[in-house]
């Protein structure tokens, strides 16, 4: 075994405060597991704009208490440098393995650094933490969650005092403070001194959820709900009860928090099979809607009955429906979305004479739009109450879409009828995604390099009218690792995922529609174009879709 690797592993072992990861690392050392040790000690988990996210385990390339203590100490140093000594840091956590430990460690580090810390009373949705930051006047917030990642992962999401997630340069500044911490023994960690909050913050959040609905609207739509083994159930049920909606029928097998997520391969409503149990429940109860949250309940998935079978609406479809509903309720302010989301939102905003903005991917950018009234992202994220929660919120989004379904139901209509109306009014905007999960990250780098060196000139038979390398930034966007191709009647964006080992390609086609009778032909044309776009893009990038 390499002497340097052995020395680093033993030094880490000597400091590790967690008996579980100490035992894990000791066994690897005893077994001489060089390859495994090398993977764990090949660097450190990088702190970026998504904070930290990674697989649980021992070593600096895994999520563990040692890594979290360093991250918390770096954040504390950053806050103090920016004049926040004595300020409040509020900490939330989900029900994943080690989440409570990571939350307590963070509270101890903040207290030891001369900041005040308050921990939410139990595992709660991420939007409750995002709300609590502004509600309590905190200087920062931390949510311990890996959202919809696999069971073996956990993460650490950081918000500043405006209630939105960090963006550059704060991420690099915090990372530099983390890097400056030489040993855990130099980080004071008292065993008491922070507050554990009561339900006051949660009750204030729930009181605010009413604000997303219009007084006097119908509240009749019936729902099936799955929490996807996460923390959404109790808060969503309380919000629905306050609003006066029928009580959702629960998917019992997925209703309670379970960090092992036993019924799904990936606890993400977008993944194949994740909604099967919810659809089975819908077959029993025949609701108007199926609603799912991801495990930390900041995302909201919606499914509807389409020709007798249940199907998930795409995030872009829900995003457009919510926008149309807000316009109908006389919403005022800016509508915003990320560049990978459907351009239909811009058409809806334009017709309603509302300001509209495009941002980089992620709610850390959407939430910063001036005078934001509504923001969404195609990955099932919707911000419908930006004054309360400057982030995506799967609870309030579920309320709003159920209100919309209720309004339509009173007229004998459905969400699909409204989607048809939007297509006739603005053209059929159809979106899809080519997403490639990799074991070897070099596959993603190679694909991006290939597209940069040999940009496609035609895709799906359509000429590429503009090819942009977004690493250079644009007139309205800061630099990001991505490529955007504008075609005649279509748009393609290619980027590496910020949170998973995936290359993501976002496709949109716009097909003019002369009237409702022309919709089937327009849909067929859109499907053909999207299929061809996927095929040609996979070929151009040298990947298998």
Short mmCIF file of C-alpha atoms in Angstrom, two decimals:
data_model
loop_
_atom_site.label_atom_id
_atom_site.label_comp_id
_atom_site.label_asym_id
_atom_site.label_seq_id
_atom_site.Cartn_x
_atom_site.Cartn_y
_atom_site.Cartn_z
CA UNK A 1 0.00 0.00 0.00
CA UNK A 2 1.25 3.46 -0.91
CA UNK A 3 2.80 5.06 2.19
CA UNK A 4 1.25 8.48 1.55
CA UNK A 5 -2.25 7.02 1.08
CA UNK A 6 -1.84 4.95 4.25
CA UNK A 7 -0.69 8.00 6.25
CA UNK A 8 -3.64 10.11 5.04
CA UNK A 9 -6.14 7.36 5.86
CA UNK A 10 -4.69 6.85 9.33
CA UNK A 11 -4.67 10.61 10.03
CA UNK A 12 -8.33 10.78 8.97
CA UNK A 13 -9.16 7.77 11.15
CA UNK A 14 -7.55 9.39 14.18
CA UNK A 15 -9.84 12.44 13.89
CA UNK A 16 -13.11 10.80 12.81
CA UNK A 17 -15.80 11.47 15.47
CA UNK A 18 -18.19 8.80 14.13
CA UNK A 19 -17.81 5.21 15.39
CA UNK A 20 -19.49 3.82 12.26
CA UNK A 21 -17.18 5.42 9.71
CA UNK A 22 -14.15 4.82 11.98
CA UNK A 23 -14.99 1.12 11.97
CA UNK A 24 -15.54 1.16 8.20
CA UNK A 25 -12.17 2.82 7.56
CA UNK A 26 -10.30 0.60 10.05
CA UNK A 27 -11.59 -2.50 8.24
CA UNK A 28 -10.44 -1.14 4.87
CA UNK A 29 -6.99 -0.44 6.32
CA UNK A 30 -6.79 -3.90 7.87
CA UNK A 31 -7.82 -5.50 4.58
CA UNK A 32 -5.29 -3.46 2.60
CA UNK A 33 -8.10 -2.34 0.27
CA UNK A 34 -5.89 0.01 -1.74
CA UNK A 35 -8.31 0.70 -4.60
CA UNK A 36 -11.20 1.52 -2.27
CA UNK A 37 -9.01 3.70 -0.07
CA UNK A 38 -7.56 5.47 -3.11
CA UNK A 39 -11.11 6.31 -4.32
CA UNK A 40 -12.03 7.74 -0.92
CA UNK A 41 -8.80 9.74 -0.55
CA UNK A 42 -8.32 10.90 -4.16
CA UNK A 43 -9.35 14.44 -3.18
CA UNK A 44 -12.17 16.04 -1.24
CA UNK A 45 -15.87 16.46 -2.01
CA UNK A 46 -16.08 19.82 -3.72
CA UNK A 47 -18.28 22.46 -2.16
CA UNK A 48 -20.16 24.23 -4.94
CA UNK A 49 -23.42 26.02 -5.64
CA UNK A 50 -25.35 22.86 -4.72
CA UNK A 51 -23.32 22.74 -1.48
CA UNK A 52 -22.16 19.17 -0.96
CA UNK A 53 -23.69 15.94 -2.20
CA UNK A 54 -22.21 12.46 -2.29
CA UNK A 55 -22.24 8.87 -1.14
CA UNK A 56 -22.19 8.20 2.60
CA UNK A 57 -19.00 6.61 3.93
CA UNK A 58 -15.57 7.23 5.42
CA UNK A 59 -13.00 9.50 3.82
CA UNK A 60 -12.85 13.00 2.31
CA UNK A 61 -14.56 11.92 -0.95
CA UNK A 62 -17.66 10.72 0.92
CA UNK A 63 -20.40 12.37 2.98
CA UNK A 64 -19.68 11.86 6.68
CA UNK A 65 -19.50 13.76 9.94
CA UNK A 66 -15.87 14.81 9.42
CA UNK A 67 -16.68 16.35 6.04
CA UNK A 68 -19.82 18.05 7.42
CA UNK A 69 -17.98 19.51 10.43
CA UNK A 70 -15.38 20.99 8.09
CA UNK A 71 -18.12 22.38 5.82
CA UNK A 72 -19.95 23.92 8.78
CA UNK A 73 -16.72 25.45 10.11
CA UNK A 74 -15.96 26.92 6.68
CA UNK A 75 -19.46 28.38 6.44
CA UNK A 76 -19.15 29.83 9.97
CA UNK A 77 -15.81 31.46 9.08
CA UNK A 78 -17.32 32.92 5.90
CA UNK A 79 -20.30 34.35 7.81
CA UNK A 80 -18.07 35.94 10.44
CA UNK A 81 -15.84 37.49 7.77
CA UNK A 82 -18.97 39.06 6.32
CA UNK A 83 -19.93 40.68 9.61
CA UNK A 84 -22.44 38.12 10.88
CA UNK A 85 -20.86 37.18 14.22
CA UNK A 86 -23.74 36.47 16.60
CA UNK A 87 -26.15 35.99 13.69
CA UNK A 88 -28.67 33.15 13.54
CA UNK A 89 -28.14 30.04 11.39
CA UNK A 90 -31.22 27.86 11.03
CA UNK A 91 -30.75 24.18 10.21
CA UNK A 92 -33.19 21.70 8.69
CA UNK A 93 -32.79 18.05 7.77
CA UNK A 94 -34.60 15.23 5.99
CA UNK A 95 -35.02 11.59 7.05
CA UNK A 96 -31.99 10.13 5.27
CA UNK A 97 -29.27 8.14 7.00
CA UNK A 98 -27.09 10.49 9.10
CA UNK A 99 -29.18 13.62 8.41
CA UNK A 100 -29.92 14.30 12.08
CA UNK A 101 -26.24 13.73 13.00
CA UNK A 102 -25.13 16.20 10.31
CA UNK A 103 -27.69 18.77 11.52
CA UNK A 104 -26.54 18.48 15.13
CA UNK A 105 -22.88 18.73 14.14
CA UNK A 106 -23.68 21.89 12.17
CA UNK A 107 -25.48 23.41 15.17
CA UNK A 108 -22.53 22.57 17.44
CA UNK A 109 -20.01 24.12 15.05
CA UNK A 110 -22.05 27.31 14.61
CA UNK A 111 -22.46 27.65 18.38
CA UNK A 112 -18.75 27.06 18.95
CA UNK A 113 -17.92 29.73 16.36
CA UNK A 114 -19.94 32.41 18.15
CA UNK A 115 -23.03 32.24 15.94
CA UNK A 116 -26.51 31.32 17.13
CA UNK A 117 -28.00 28.09 15.83
CA UNK A 118 -31.57 26.79 15.69
CA UNK A 119 -32.55 23.33 14.44
CA UNK A 120 -35.98 22.48 13.07
CA UNK A 121 -37.90 20.14 15.41
CA UNK A 122 -37.87 17.03 13.19
CA UNK A 123 -37.34 15.98 9.56
CA UNK A 124 -39.34 18.50 7.50
CA UNK A 125 -39.59 19.56 3.84
CA UNK A 126 -36.77 21.70 2.46
CA UNK A 127 -39.20 24.59 1.72
CA UNK A 128 -39.96 24.87 5.45
CA UNK A 129 -36.25 25.55 6.05
CA UNK A 130 -36.12 28.03 3.16
CA UNK A 131 -39.15 29.80 4.68
CA UNK A 132 -37.64 29.74 8.19
CA UNK A 133 -34.53 31.68 7.11
CA UNK A 134 -36.54 34.77 6.15
CA UNK A 135 -39.19 34.27 8.83
CA UNK A 136 -36.60 34.18 11.62
CA UNK A 137 -34.26 36.79 10.14
CA UNK A 138 -31.38 34.30 9.93
CA UNK A 139 -28.04 35.15 8.30
CA UNK A 140 -27.87 31.69 6.71
CA UNK A 141 -29.59 28.34 6.56
CA UNK A 142 -28.47 24.76 6.02
CA UNK A 143 -30.63 21.89 4.80
CA UNK A 144 -29.21 18.39 5.19
CA UNK A 145 -30.70 16.50 2.24
CA UNK A 146 -29.80 14.65 -0.92
CA UNK A 147 -33.24 15.39 -2.36
CA UNK A 148 -34.09 12.61 -4.85
CA UNK A 149 -30.65 10.98 -5.02
CA UNK A 150 -30.19 7.24 -4.32
CA UNK A 151 -30.48 5.97 -0.70
CA UNK A 152 -26.69 5.77 -0.21
CA UNK A 153 -26.29 9.54 -0.73
CA UNK A 154 -26.67 12.58 1.49
CA UNK A 155 -26.03 16.26 0.97
CA UNK A 156 -25.64 19.71 2.47
CA UNK A 157 -27.46 22.65 0.91
CA UNK A 158 -26.55 26.21 1.99
CA UNK A 159 -28.73 29.32 1.84
CA UNK A 160 -27.75 32.85 2.74
CA UNK A 161 -29.90 35.37 4.60
CA UNK A 162 -32.01 36.35 1.60
CA UNK A 163 -33.46 32.84 1.73
CA UNK A 164 -32.05 31.68 -1.60
CA UNK A 165 -29.30 29.16 -2.29
CA UNK A 166 -25.71 30.32 -2.70
CA UNK A 167 -24.33 31.36 -6.09
CA UNK A 168 -20.79 32.34 -7.15
CA UNK A 169 -18.65 33.78 -5.72
CA UNK A 170 -20.03 32.77 -2.29
CA UNK A 171 -19.53 29.07 -3.08
CA UNK A 172 -15.83 29.53 -3.88
CA UNK A 173 -15.33 31.79 -0.86
CA UNK A 174 -16.92 29.21 1.47
CA UNK A 175 -14.91 26.42 -0.19
CA UNK A 176 -11.72 28.37 0.48
CA UNK A 177 -12.64 28.69 4.17
CA UNK A 178 -13.33 24.93 4.31
CA UNK A 179 -9.96 24.25 2.70
CA UNK A 180 -8.21 26.38 5.32
CA UNK A 181 -9.33 24.10 8.19
CA UNK A 182 -6.35 21.94 9.03
CA UNK A 183 -7.75 19.62 11.66
CA UNK A 184 -11.05 18.85 13.33
CA UNK A 185 -9.50 19.33 16.75
CA UNK A 186 -9.26 23.05 15.95
CA UNK A 187 -13.06 23.26 15.48
CA UNK A 188 -14.89 23.92 18.79
CA UNK A 189 -18.00 21.74 19.12
CA UNK A 190 -19.88 22.33 22.36
CA UNK A 191 -22.52 19.78 23.30
CA UNK A 192 -25.20 22.37 24.11
CA UNK A 193 -26.04 25.99 23.43
CA UNK A 194 -28.27 25.87 20.35
CA UNK A 195 -32.07 25.95 20.14
CA UNK A 196 -34.34 23.21 18.90
CA UNK A 197 -37.35 25.01 17.46
CA UNK A 198 -40.95 24.13 18.26
CA UNK A 199 -43.75 23.97 15.70
CA UNK A 200 -44.09 27.75 15.54
CA UNK A 201 -42.09 28.04 12.31
CA UNK A 202 -43.97 25.15 10.70
CA UNK A 203 -47.30 26.71 11.70
CA UNK A 204 -46.21 30.05 10.23
CA UNK A 205 -45.25 28.28 6.99
CA UNK A 206 -48.61 26.50 6.86
CA UNK A 207 -50.45 29.78 7.50
CA UNK A 208 -48.60 31.26 4.54
CA UNK A 209 -49.55 28.39 2.19
CA UNK A 210 -53.09 29.83 2.09
CA UNK A 211 -51.68 32.87 0.30
CA UNK A 212 -51.05 30.92 -2.91
CA UNK A 213 -54.77 30.24 -3.37
CA UNK A 214 -57.50 32.65 -4.42
CA UNK A 215 -60.28 33.10 -1.84
CA UNK A 216 -63.56 31.61 -2.98
CA UNK A 217 -62.20 29.22 -5.62
CA UNK A 218 -63.62 25.67 -5.77
CA UNK A 219 -61.76 23.08 -3.66
CA UNK A 220 -63.27 19.88 -5.05
CA UNK A 221 -60.47 18.04 -6.88
CA UNK A 222 -59.68 14.61 -5.41
CA UNK A 223 -56.07 13.47 -5.24
CA UNK A 224 -53.86 10.46 -4.67
CA UNK A 225 -50.62 11.45 -2.95
CA UNK A 226 -47.26 9.80 -2.49
CA UNK A 227 -44.45 11.15 -0.32
CA UNK A 228 -41.94 8.80 -2.04
CA UNK A 229 -40.69 7.58 1.38
CA UNK A 230 -39.80 11.19 2.24
CA UNK A 231 -40.89 13.91 4.63
CA UNK A 232 -43.76 15.55 2.76
CA UNK A 233 -46.85 13.69 3.98
CA UNK A 234 -47.74 15.46 7.24
CA UNK A 235 -47.08 18.96 5.94
CA UNK A 236 -48.95 18.40 2.68
CA UNK A 237 -51.95 16.88 4.47
CA UNK A 238 -52.05 19.81 6.89
CA UNK A 239 -51.88 22.31 4.02
CA UNK A 240 -54.66 20.53 2.11
CA UNK A 241 -56.84 20.44 5.22
CA UNK A 242 -56.34 24.17 5.84
CA UNK A 243 -57.26 24.90 2.21
CA UNK A 244 -60.43 22.82 2.37
CA UNK A 245 -59.48 20.24 -0.27
CA UNK A 246 -60.65 16.63 0.07
CA UNK A 247 -58.11 14.62 2.07
CA UNK A 248 -55.62 13.01 -0.33
CA UNK A 249 -55.67 9.22 -0.62
CA UNK A 250 -52.20 8.13 0.49
CA UNK A 251 -49.95 5.59 -1.19
CA UNK A 252 -49.48 3.68 2.07
CA UNK A 253 -46.32 1.82 1.01
CA UNK A 254 -44.49 5.14 0.43
CA UNK A 255 -46.20 7.38 3.01
CA UNK A 256 -43.73 7.20 5.92
CA UNK A 257 -40.11 8.37 5.86
CA UNK A 258 -37.71 5.50 5.09
CA UNK A 259 -34.05 6.25 4.29
CA UNK A 260 -33.74 2.96 2.38
CA UNK A 261 -36.50 3.88 -0.11
CA UNK A 262 -37.48 0.21 -0.44
CA UNK A 263 -40.10 0.47 -3.20
CA UNK A 264 -38.17 2.53 -5.76
CA UNK A 265 -34.84 2.22 -7.56
CA UNK A 266 -34.44 6.01 -7.44
CA UNK A 267 -36.75 8.11 -5.21
CA UNK A 268 -37.45 10.56 -8.02
CA UNK A 269 -40.94 10.77 -9.53
CA UNK A 270 -39.33 11.27 -12.96
CA UNK A 271 -37.59 7.88 -12.88
CA UNK A 272 -39.23 4.87 -14.58
CA UNK A 273 -41.35 2.84 -12.14
CA UNK A 274 -41.27 5.38 -9.31
CA UNK A 275 -44.96 6.23 -9.77
CA UNK A 276 -46.25 2.66 -10.25
CA UNK A 277 -47.69 2.34 -6.74
CA UNK A 278 -49.35 5.75 -7.03
CA UNK A 279 -50.96 4.73 -10.31
CA UNK A 280 -52.16 1.49 -8.71
CA UNK A 281 -53.79 3.54 -5.93
CA UNK A 282 -55.35 5.80 -8.55
CA UNK A 283 -56.83 2.77 -10.31
CA UNK A 284 -58.58 1.95 -7.00
CA UNK A 285 -59.81 5.43 -6.11
CA UNK A 286 -60.25 7.20 -9.49
CA UNK A 287 -59.05 10.66 -8.36
CA UNK A 288 -58.81 13.80 -10.50
CA UNK A 289 -55.04 14.02 -9.99
CA UNK A 290 -52.07 12.05 -8.74
CA UNK A 291 -49.54 14.18 -6.86
CA UNK A 292 -46.06 13.14 -5.76
CA UNK A 293 -43.36 14.92 -3.83
CA UNK A 294 -39.71 13.92 -3.96
CA UNK A 295 -38.22 12.88 -0.59
CA UNK A 296 -37.50 16.42 0.67
CA UNK A 297 -40.78 17.72 -0.84
CA UNK A 298 -39.34 20.63 -2.78
CA UNK A 299 -40.48 19.10 -6.09
CA UNK A 300 -44.01 18.28 -7.17
CA UNK A 301 -45.00 15.73 -9.79
CA UNK A 302 -48.50 15.62 -11.28
CA UNK A 303 -50.19 12.80 -13.19
CA UNK A 304 -53.52 12.85 -15.01
CA UNK A 305 -55.75 10.32 -16.70
CA UNK A 306 -55.18 10.35 -20.45
CA UNK A 307 -57.32 8.02 -22.58
CA UNK A 308 -58.00 5.82 -19.56
CA UNK A 309 -54.35 5.45 -18.46
CA UNK A 310 -52.45 7.55 -15.93
CA UNK A 311 -49.52 9.55 -17.22
CA UNK A 312 -47.07 11.93 -15.64
CA UNK A 313 -47.23 15.47 -16.90
CA UNK A 314 -43.85 16.81 -17.87
CA UNK A 315 -42.46 19.55 -15.65
CA UNK A 316 -42.85 21.97 -18.55
CA UNK A 317 -46.54 21.09 -18.87
CA UNK A 318 -47.18 21.72 -15.16
CA UNK A 319 -45.07 24.89 -15.34
CA UNK A 320 -47.21 26.26 -18.16
CA UNK A 321 -50.48 25.23 -16.48
CA UNK A 322 -49.55 27.00 -13.24
CA UNK A 323 -48.53 30.10 -15.21
CA UNK A 324 -51.85 30.16 -17.08
CA UNK A 325 -53.71 29.73 -13.79
CA UNK A 326 -51.80 32.58 -12.12
CA UNK A 327 -52.53 34.83 -15.10
CA UNK A 328 -56.22 33.96 -14.83
CA UNK A 329 -56.06 34.98 -11.15
CA UNK A 330 -54.55 38.38 -12.13
CA UNK A 331 -51.02 37.68 -10.87
CA UNK A 332 -48.58 40.58 -11.21
CA UNK A 333 -44.78 40.52 -11.25
CA UNK A 334 -42.07 38.76 -13.22
CA UNK A 335 -42.41 35.21 -14.54
CA UNK A 336 -39.05 33.42 -14.73
CA UNK A 337 -37.62 30.07 -15.70
CA UNK A 338 -34.27 28.46 -16.42
CA UNK A 339 -32.90 28.24 -19.95
CA UNK A 340 -33.59 24.49 -20.10
CA UNK A 341 -37.33 24.96 -19.54
CA UNK A 342 -40.02 25.43 -22.19
CA UNK A 343 -40.20 28.74 -24.03
CA UNK A 344 -44.02 28.56 -23.69
CA UNK A 345 -43.74 30.46 -20.38
CA UNK A 346 -42.35 33.44 -22.27
CA UNK A 347 -45.31 33.35 -24.68
CA UNK A 348 -47.82 33.22 -21.81
CA UNK A 349 -46.11 36.11 -19.99
CA UNK A 350 -45.89 38.19 -23.17
CA UNK A 351 -49.59 37.81 -23.93
CA UNK A 352 -50.43 38.78 -20.32
CA UNK A 353 -48.07 41.82 -20.57
CA UNK A 354 -45.96 40.48 -17.70
CA UNK A 355 -42.16 40.77 -17.41
CA UNK A 356 -40.29 37.54 -18.22
CA UNK A 357 -36.73 36.41 -17.54
CA UNK A 358 -34.56 33.40 -18.35
CA UNK A 359 -31.83 32.32 -15.92
CA UNK A 360 -29.19 29.66 -15.61
CA UNK A 361 -30.31 26.25 -14.36
CA UNK A 362 -31.30 26.03 -10.72
CA UNK A 363 -33.51 27.87 -8.28
CA UNK A 364 -30.46 29.60 -6.85
CA UNK A 365 -30.71 31.74 -10.02
CA UNK A 366 -34.49 31.82 -10.55
CA UNK A 367 -35.07 32.99 -6.95
CA UNK A 368 -32.83 36.02 -7.51
CA UNK A 369 -34.94 37.52 -10.32
CA UNK A 370 -36.16 41.02 -9.44
CA UNK A 371 -39.86 41.29 -8.57
CA UNK A 372 -40.31 37.53 -9.05
CA UNK A 373 -43.93 36.41 -8.95
CA UNK A 374 -43.58 32.88 -10.36
CA UNK A 375 -40.63 30.74 -11.33
CA UNK A 376 -40.33 27.18 -12.51
CA UNK A 377 -37.86 24.64 -13.83
CA UNK A 378 -38.60 21.60 -15.97
CA UNK A 379 -37.24 19.24 -13.26
CA UNK A 380 -40.57 19.47 -11.37
CA UNK A 381 -39.63 22.60 -9.43
CA UNK A 382 -42.11 25.45 -8.94
CA UNK A 383 -41.85 28.64 -6.87
CA UNK A 384 -45.39 29.96 -6.47
CA UNK A 385 -44.90 32.09 -3.34
CA UNK A 386 -41.50 33.78 -3.71
CA UNK A 387 -42.14 36.23 -0.87
CA UNK A 388 -42.49 33.26 1.50
CA UNK A 389 -40.11 30.67 0.01
CA UNK A 390 -37.31 31.77 -2.32
CA UNK A 391 -36.88 28.26 -3.67
CA UNK A 392 -38.93 25.52 -5.28
CA UNK A 393 -41.72 24.27 -3.03
CA UNK A 394 -43.55 21.02 -3.68
CA UNK A 395 -46.22 21.71 -1.05
CA UNK A 396 -47.52 25.06 -2.32
CA UNK A 397 -47.18 23.88 -5.95
CA UNK A 398 -49.41 20.89 -5.08
CA UNK A 399 -51.98 23.26 -3.57
CA UNK A 400 -52.00 25.51 -6.63
CA UNK A 401 -52.32 22.71 -9.19
CA UNK A 402 -55.15 21.16 -7.15
CA UNK A 403 -56.92 24.53 -7.10
CA UNK A 404 -56.54 24.74 -10.88
CA UNK A 405 -57.91 21.20 -11.30
CA UNK A 406 -60.85 22.15 -9.07
CA UNK A 407 -61.62 25.30 -11.11
CA UNK A 408 -61.53 23.29 -14.33
CA UNK A 409 -63.58 20.46 -12.81
CA UNK A 410 -66.42 22.87 -12.06
CA UNK A 411 -66.57 23.57 -15.81
CA UNK A 412 -66.38 19.89 -16.73
CA UNK A 413 -62.80 20.30 -17.94
CA UNK A 414 -59.38 18.88 -17.07
CA UNK A 415 -55.74 19.94 -17.06
CA UNK A 416 -55.36 18.26 -20.47
CA UNK A 417 -58.12 20.49 -21.91
CA UNK A 418 -56.23 23.56 -20.71
CA UNK A 419 -53.00 22.25 -22.22
CA UNK A 420 -54.84 21.87 -25.54
CA UNK A 421 -56.05 25.48 -25.30
CA UNK A 422 -52.52 26.70 -24.63
CA UNK A 423 -51.21 24.76 -27.66
CA UNK A 424 -53.84 26.28 -29.95
CA UNK A 425 -53.17 29.76 -28.58
CA UNK A 426 -49.36 29.71 -28.58
CA UNK A 427 -48.31 26.72 -30.73
CA UNK A 428 -47.62 23.21 -29.49
CA UNK A 429 -44.48 23.38 -27.31
CA UNK A 430 -43.28 19.81 -26.86
CA UNK A 431 -40.25 18.99 -24.73
CA UNK A 432 -38.19 15.90 -24.03
CA UNK A 433 -34.85 15.02 -22.52
CA UNK A 434 -31.96 12.80 -23.51
CA UNK A 435 -30.32 11.92 -20.19
CA UNK A 436 -27.30 9.63 -19.97
CA UNK A 437 -26.20 8.34 -16.55
CA UNK A 438 -22.50 7.39 -16.51
CA UNK A 439 -20.12 5.52 -14.22
CA UNK A 440 -17.10 7.27 -15.73
CA UNK A 441 -17.33 11.08 -15.68
CA UNK A 442 -14.86 11.31 -18.58
CA UNK A 443 -17.70 10.16 -20.87
CA UNK A 444 -19.46 13.47 -20.16
CA UNK A 445 -16.30 15.54 -20.71
CA UNK A 446 -15.61 13.68 -23.97
CA UNK A 447 -19.14 14.30 -25.25
CA UNK A 448 -18.96 18.02 -24.47
CA UNK A 449 -15.53 18.28 -26.11
CA UNK A 450 -16.76 16.46 -29.21
CA UNK A 451 -19.73 18.81 -29.60
CA UNK A 452 -17.48 21.86 -29.11
CA UNK A 453 -14.99 20.66 -31.71
CA UNK A 454 -17.61 19.52 -34.22
CA UNK A 455 -20.83 21.46 -33.61
CA UNK A 456 -23.78 19.96 -35.49
CA UNK A 457 -25.08 21.97 -38.45
CA UNK A 458 -28.36 20.05 -38.79
CA UNK A 459 -30.44 18.06 -36.29
CA UNK A 460 -33.66 16.21 -37.14
CA UNK A 461 -33.37 17.65 -40.65
CA UNK A 462 -33.58 21.20 -39.29
CA UNK A 463 -30.72 23.66 -39.85
CA UNK A 464 -28.90 24.89 -36.73
CA UNK A 465 -29.30 28.66 -37.06
CA UNK A 466 -27.22 29.48 -33.97
CA UNK A 467 -24.72 27.51 -31.86
CA UNK A 468 -23.70 29.03 -28.51
CA UNK A 469 -21.02 27.87 -26.09
CA UNK A 470 -22.43 29.07 -22.76
CA UNK A 471 -19.03 28.89 -21.03
CA UNK A 472 -18.48 32.33 -22.59
CA UNK A 473 -21.69 33.71 -21.08
CA UNK A 474 -24.24 35.72 -23.05
CA UNK A 475 -25.65 39.24 -22.88
CA UNK A 476 -28.10 38.07 -20.19
CA UNK A 477 -26.45 34.97 -18.65
CA UNK A 478 -23.23 34.45 -16.67
CA UNK A 479 -20.89 31.70 -17.93
CA UNK A 480 -21.89 28.06 -17.38
CA UNK A 481 -20.77 24.72 -18.80
CA UNK A 482 -23.37 24.22 -21.51
CA UNK A 483 -24.12 24.36 -25.23
CA UNK A 484 -27.25 25.82 -26.81
CA UNK A 485 -28.40 25.19 -30.37
CA UNK A 486 -31.21 27.21 -31.90
CA UNK A 487 -32.95 25.57 -34.85
CA UNK A 488 -35.83 26.56 -37.08
CA UNK A 489 -38.71 25.54 -34.80
CA UNK A 490 -36.62 23.78 -32.15
CA UNK A 491 -34.06 24.31 -29.40
CA UNK A 492 -31.45 22.02 -27.81
CA UNK A 493 -29.35 22.58 -24.68
CA UNK A 494 -26.63 20.17 -23.53
CA UNK A 495 -25.07 20.34 -20.06
CA UNK A 496 -23.56 18.12 -17.36
CA UNK A 497 -25.87 17.68 -14.35
CA UNK A 498 -24.82 19.69 -11.31
CA UNK A 499 -25.92 17.03 -8.80
CA UNK A 500 -25.67 13.61 -10.49
CA UNK A 501 -23.27 11.77 -12.86
CA UNK A 502 -25.44 12.54 -15.88
CA UNK A 503 -25.17 14.30 -19.23
CA UNK A 504 -28.48 16.07 -19.85
CA UNK A 505 -29.79 17.22 -23.20
CA UNK A 506 -32.97 19.32 -23.17
CA UNK A 507 -35.03 19.33 -26.35
CA UNK A 508 -37.95 21.53 -27.38
CA UNK A 509 -39.91 21.72 -30.62
CA UNK A 510 -42.62 24.25 -31.45
CA UNK A 511 -45.27 23.19 -33.98
CA UNK A 512 -47.89 25.71 -35.15
CA UNK A 513 -51.50 24.63 -34.56
CA UNK A 514 -54.38 26.00 -36.63
CA UNK A 515 -57.10 24.83 -34.23
CA UNK A 516 -58.19 22.03 -31.89
CA UNK A 517 -58.81 19.62 -34.77
CA UNK A 518 -55.17 20.03 -35.86
CA UNK A 519 -53.76 18.97 -32.48
CA UNK A 520 -53.37 15.21 -33.18
CA UNK A 521 -51.32 15.89 -36.34
CA UNK A 522 -49.24 18.52 -34.53
CA UNK A 523 -48.53 16.04 -31.70
CA UNK A 524 -47.47 13.36 -34.16
CA UNK A 525 -45.16 15.83 -35.89
CA UNK A 526 -43.67 16.94 -32.55
CA UNK A 527 -43.07 13.32 -31.47
CA UNK A 528 -41.29 12.56 -34.77
CA UNK A 529 -39.11 15.66 -34.46
CA UNK A 530 -38.16 14.92 -30.83
CA UNK A 531 -37.28 11.31 -31.70
CA UNK A 532 -35.06 12.48 -34.56
CA UNK A 533 -33.46 15.19 -32.40
CA UNK A 534 -32.54 12.59 -29.76
CA UNK A 535 -31.05 10.25 -32.35
CA UNK A 536 -29.03 12.91 -34.17
CA UNK A 537 -27.80 14.55 -30.97
CA UNK A 538 -26.66 11.22 -29.49
CA UNK A 539 -24.72 10.57 -32.70
CA UNK A 540 -23.15 14.05 -32.70
CA UNK A 541 -22.11 13.71 -29.04
CA UNK A 542 -20.91 10.12 -29.40
CA UNK A 543 -23.20 8.85 -26.65
CA UNK A 544 -25.84 6.15 -26.37
CA UNK A 545 -29.23 7.58 -25.47
#
